[in-house]
Amino acid sequence: MLPLSLLRTAQNHPMLVELKNGETYNGHLVSCDNWMNINLREVICTSRDGDKFWRMPECYIRGSTIKYLRIPDEVIDMVKEETAIKNRGRDNKGAKSQRGRPATRGNFGRGGGKTGNIGGRNLAQKTKQK
Amino acid sequence: MSSGLDVFVNHTVAIITSDGRNFIGTLKGFDQTINIILDESHERVYSTATGVEQVMLGLHIIRGDNVAIIGLIDEELDNRLNLASIKAEPLNSVVH
């Protein structure tokens, strides 16, 4: 699976984007391109130290400034469904349905922060021993 | 295209990023710029005061620019580790 296919599938989903400078952007992905440039809507920007916040209706982030993106767990299952649907369009063979994955997924917020922030290093989330 | 990473797909890997962080998760995919899909991931935060702290994170796309090292994890050995007793200095970021 290609990272950019996953990102394309994550359109209209909430996500956290951490930039190389440590700032994080929480918002809904509107669109993305092959350079990982992205459009977010309803954004909360958090400073590097996590002490300052800015709200903005939308923003555009140049792909090359991104460190990583956190996306909801269930999106990875949707990529498989999408490719299955595409394959079904091409020929009627193959393309097994990927439904029926364990229900341990979802719960993206994991208890949820006050700001609706979905995490990052600054928010000490409870740890779990593997 | 084969960059040698394909043998790691669907295995547990450790990704050390250029800011010195250590992500553990299942490698679900990558591309020619080493952008990486890491599923069911967590971060291991090392410190000299307390043991290793694990921060559950979930599904990640890590941009290739920031990836310094990708290592295959021996899950059996990893499960035997007592992380709470491992104390170490955190890594520094890459010096450019």
Short mmCIF file of C-alpha atoms in Angstrom, two decimals:
data_model
loop_
_atom_site.label_atom_id
_atom_site.label_comp_id
_atom_site.label_asym_id
_atom_site.label_seq_id
_atom_site.Cartn_x
_atom_site.Cartn_y
_atom_site.Cartn_z
CA MET A 1 0.00 0.00 0.00
CA LEU A 2 1.32 3.45 -0.85
CA PRO A 3 1.40 6.19 1.79
CA LEU A 4 -0.14 8.69 -0.60
CA SER A 5 -3.02 6.32 -1.42
CA LEU A 6 -3.72 6.09 2.29
CA LEU A 7 -3.60 9.86 2.55
CA ARG A 8 -6.01 10.23 -0.37
CA THR A 9 -8.39 7.79 1.35
CA ALA A 10 -8.15 9.88 4.52
CA GLN A 11 -9.84 12.82 2.83
CA ASN A 12 -12.75 14.14 4.92
CA HIS A 13 -11.29 12.51 8.01
CA PRO A 14 -9.77 14.28 11.00
CA MET A 15 -6.02 14.14 11.33
CA LEU A 16 -3.04 15.50 13.17
CA VAL A 17 -0.14 16.83 11.16
CA GLU A 18 3.18 17.51 12.81
CA LEU A 19 5.54 19.76 10.92
CA LYS A 20 9.30 19.53 10.98
CA ASN A 21 9.37 22.63 13.18
CA GLY A 22 7.30 20.82 15.82
CA GLU A 23 4.04 22.71 15.27
CA THR A 24 0.98 20.49 15.03
CA TYR A 25 -2.15 21.07 13.01
CA ASN A 26 -5.41 19.32 13.85
CA GLY A 27 -8.12 19.44 11.25
CA HIS A 28 -10.13 17.67 8.60
CA LEU A 29 -8.29 16.80 5.42
CA VAL A 30 -9.95 18.45 2.44
CA SER A 31 -7.53 17.53 -0.31
CA CYS A 32 -3.99 16.40 -0.98
CA ASP A 33 -1.71 15.98 -3.98
CA ASN A 34 1.22 13.85 -5.08
CA TRP A 35 3.65 16.09 -3.18
CA MET A 36 1.77 15.61 0.10
CA ASN A 37 0.67 19.24 -0.01
CA ILE A 38 -2.55 19.28 1.96
CA ASN A 39 -5.62 21.39 2.62
CA LEU A 40 -7.10 21.27 6.11
CA ARG A 41 -10.35 22.71 7.35
CA GLU A 42 -11.42 23.69 10.91
CA VAL A 43 -7.83 23.75 12.07
CA ILE A 44 -6.29 24.07 15.51
CA CYS A 45 -2.61 24.90 15.35
CA THR A 46 -0.50 24.11 18.41
CA SER A 47 2.91 25.63 18.99
CA ARG A 48 6.02 23.51 19.36
CA ASP A 49 5.83 23.58 23.16
CA GLY A 50 2.09 22.95 23.20
CA ASP A 51 1.44 26.16 25.10
CA LYS A 52 -0.12 28.31 22.39
CA PHE A 53 -3.10 27.55 20.19
CA TRP A 54 -4.56 29.16 17.12
CA ARG A 55 -7.85 28.37 15.44
CA MET A 56 -8.28 28.92 11.74
CA PRO A 57 -11.05 27.97 9.32
CA GLU A 58 -8.66 26.47 6.79
CA CYS A 59 -5.01 26.17 5.91
CA TYR A 60 -2.71 24.83 3.21
CA ILE A 61 0.46 22.98 4.20
CA ARG A 62 3.38 22.38 1.89
CA GLY A 63 4.18 18.67 1.87
CA SER A 64 7.90 19.11 2.31
CA THR A 65 7.39 20.74 5.74
CA ILE A 66 5.56 17.73 7.17
CA LYS A 67 7.16 15.39 9.66
CA TYR A 68 4.28 12.94 10.02
CA LEU A 69 0.51 12.61 9.87
CA ARG A 70 -1.64 10.75 12.37
CA ILE A 71 -4.81 9.47 10.81
CA PRO A 72 -7.76 7.52 12.21
CA ASP A 73 -7.09 3.79 12.48
CA GLU A 74 -10.10 2.78 10.41
CA VAL A 75 -8.85 4.60 7.30
CA ILE A 76 -6.39 1.83 6.49
CA ASP A 77 -9.31 -0.59 6.10
CA MET A 78 -11.01 1.80 3.72
CA VAL A 79 -8.03 1.78 1.36
CA LYS A 80 -8.47 -1.93 0.94
CA GLU A 81 -12.17 -1.50 0.26
CA GLU A 82 -11.45 1.22 -2.27
CA THR A 83 -8.93 -0.86 -4.18
CA ALA A 84 -11.37 -3.78 -4.06
CA ILE A 85 -14.10 -1.62 -5.54
CA LYS A 86 -11.74 -0.35 -8.23
CA ASN A 87 -10.67 -3.88 -9.10
CA ARG A 88 -14.29 -4.95 -9.30
CA GLY A 89 -14.77 -2.16 -11.85
CA ARG A 90 -11.92 -3.48 -13.97
CA ASP A 91 -12.81 -7.15 -13.92
CA ASN A 92 -15.20 -9.24 -11.96
CA LYS A 93 -12.59 -11.67 -10.73
CA GLY A 94 -10.58 -11.40 -7.54
CA ALA A 95 -10.78 -8.41 -5.20
CA LYS A 96 -11.87 -10.12 -2.05
CA SER A 97 -13.83 -8.00 0.39
CA GLN A 98 -11.77 -6.87 3.34
CA ARG A 99 -14.63 -6.54 5.76
CA GLY A 100 -14.61 -8.30 9.09
CA ARG A 101 -11.45 -6.87 10.60
CA PRO A 102 -11.28 -7.03 14.40
CA ALA A 103 -13.40 -4.45 16.16
CA THR A 104 -10.49 -3.23 18.25
CA ARG A 105 -10.04 -0.33 15.85
CA GLY A 106 -11.67 3.04 15.82
CA ASN A 107 -11.73 5.01 19.07
CA PHE A 108 -9.38 7.49 17.54
CA GLY A 109 -9.64 9.95 20.38
CA ARG A 110 -8.82 7.38 23.05
CA GLY A 111 -10.52 9.22 25.80
CA GLY A 112 -10.21 12.54 24.07
CA GLY A 113 -8.33 15.66 25.06
CA LYS A 114 -10.01 18.87 26.16
CA THR A 115 -9.07 20.68 23.00
CA GLY A 116 -10.08 17.89 20.70
CA ASN A 117 -6.40 17.54 20.05
CA ILE A 118 -5.63 13.99 19.03
CA GLY A 119 -2.26 13.77 20.61
CA GLY A 120 1.33 14.38 19.79
CA ARG A 121 4.20 14.25 22.17
CA ASN A 122 3.13 17.14 24.36
CA LEU A 123 -0.03 15.51 25.56
CA ALA A 124 1.00 12.81 27.97
CA GLN A 125 -1.36 10.08 26.98
CA LYS A 126 -1.62 7.06 29.17
CA THR A 127 0.82 4.41 28.23
CA LYS A 128 0.11 0.82 27.61
CA GLN A 129 2.53 -2.04 27.96
CA LYS A 130 2.64 -4.05 24.83
CA MET B 1 10.71 -1.34 -7.58
CA SER B 2 12.65 -3.02 -4.83
CA SER B 3 14.45 -0.93 -2.28
CA GLY B 4 14.95 -3.81 0.10
CA LEU B 5 12.23 -2.48 2.35
CA ASP B 6 9.61 -4.77 0.86
CA VAL B 7 10.80 -7.66 3.02
CA PHE B 8 9.82 -5.58 6.08
CA VAL B 9 6.22 -5.06 4.97
CA ASN B 10 3.71 -6.43 7.49
CA HIS B 11 6.46 -6.88 10.06
CA THR B 12 7.07 -4.95 13.25
CA VAL B 13 9.69 -2.29 12.70
CA ALA B 14 11.35 0.48 14.66
CA ILE B 15 11.60 3.81 12.89
CA ILE B 16 14.11 6.27 14.26
CA THR B 17 13.33 9.71 12.94
CA SER B 18 15.77 12.55 12.45
CA ASP B 19 14.41 14.33 15.53
CA GLY B 20 15.57 11.35 17.60
CA ARG B 21 12.18 9.77 18.26
CA ASN B 22 11.62 6.03 18.14
CA PHE B 23 8.39 4.71 16.63
CA ILE B 24 7.44 1.04 16.75
CA GLY B 25 4.68 -0.36 14.57
CA THR B 26 3.70 -2.57 11.67
CA LEU B 27 5.09 -1.43 8.34
CA LYS B 28 2.10 -1.43 5.98
CA GLY B 29 3.67 0.33 3.03
CA PHE B 30 6.28 2.70 1.68
CA ASP B 31 7.13 4.56 -1.51
CA GLN B 32 10.18 5.73 -3.42
CA THR B 33 10.78 8.64 -1.06
CA ILE B 34 10.56 6.30 1.98
CA ASN B 35 7.29 7.79 3.13
CA ILE B 36 6.06 5.11 5.48
CA ILE B 37 2.73 3.75 6.67
CA LEU B 38 3.07 2.58 10.25
CA ASP B 39 0.03 0.83 11.71
CA GLU B 40 -0.76 0.23 15.39
CA SER B 41 2.25 2.27 16.30
CA HIS B 42 3.59 3.50 19.57
CA GLU B 43 6.45 5.72 20.54
CA ARG B 44 9.08 4.65 23.03
CA VAL B 45 10.35 7.53 25.07
CA TYR B 46 13.65 6.82 26.75
CA SER B 47 14.82 8.56 29.89
CA THR B 48 17.48 8.07 32.52
CA ALA B 49 15.08 8.78 35.39
CA THR B 50 12.21 6.37 34.74
CA GLY B 51 12.02 3.35 32.48
CA VAL B 52 10.93 3.43 28.87
CA GLU B 53 7.54 5.07 28.46
CA GLN B 54 5.31 3.79 25.67
CA VAL B 55 2.89 6.21 24.08
CA MET B 56 0.17 4.56 22.01
CA LEU B 57 -0.35 6.42 18.75
CA GLY B 58 -2.12 4.36 16.10
CA LEU B 59 -1.93 4.82 12.34
CA HIS B 60 0.81 7.09 11.01
CA ILE B 61 2.22 8.29 7.75
CA ILE B 62 5.82 9.31 8.37
CA ARG B 63 7.35 11.49 5.70
CA GLY B 64 10.52 10.01 4.21
CA ASP B 65 12.58 13.15 4.84
CA ASN B 66 12.49 12.48 8.57
CA VAL B 67 13.27 8.79 8.52
CA ALA B 68 16.79 8.03 9.69
CA ILE B 69 16.72 4.30 10.45
CA ILE B 70 14.25 1.48 9.86
CA GLY B 71 14.96 -1.63 11.84
CA LEU B 72 13.22 -4.99 11.90
CA ILE B 73 12.04 -5.95 15.39
CA ASP B 74 12.38 -9.50 16.64
CA GLU B 75 8.96 -9.66 18.26
CA GLU B 76 9.76 -12.65 20.43
CA LEU B 77 12.82 -10.95 21.85
CA ASP B 78 10.99 -7.62 22.11
CA ASN B 79 8.20 -9.19 24.15
CA ARG B 80 10.75 -10.50 26.63
CA LEU B 81 12.10 -7.01 27.31
CA ASN B 82 11.21 -5.39 30.57
CA LEU B 83 10.93 -1.85 29.27
CA ALA B 84 10.21 -0.40 32.69
CA SER B 85 13.71 -1.33 33.78
CA ILE B 86 15.51 0.03 30.72
CA LYS B 87 16.98 3.46 31.33
CA ALA B 88 18.77 5.36 28.62
CA GLU B 89 19.44 8.85 27.36
CA PRO B 90 17.03 9.89 24.64
CA LEU B 91 18.58 10.26 21.19
CA ASN B 92 19.57 13.66 19.91
CA SER B 93 18.28 14.93 16.62
CA VAL B 94 20.30 14.51 13.46
CA VAL B 95 23.03 17.10 12.96
CA HIS B 96 22.86 18.42 9.42
#
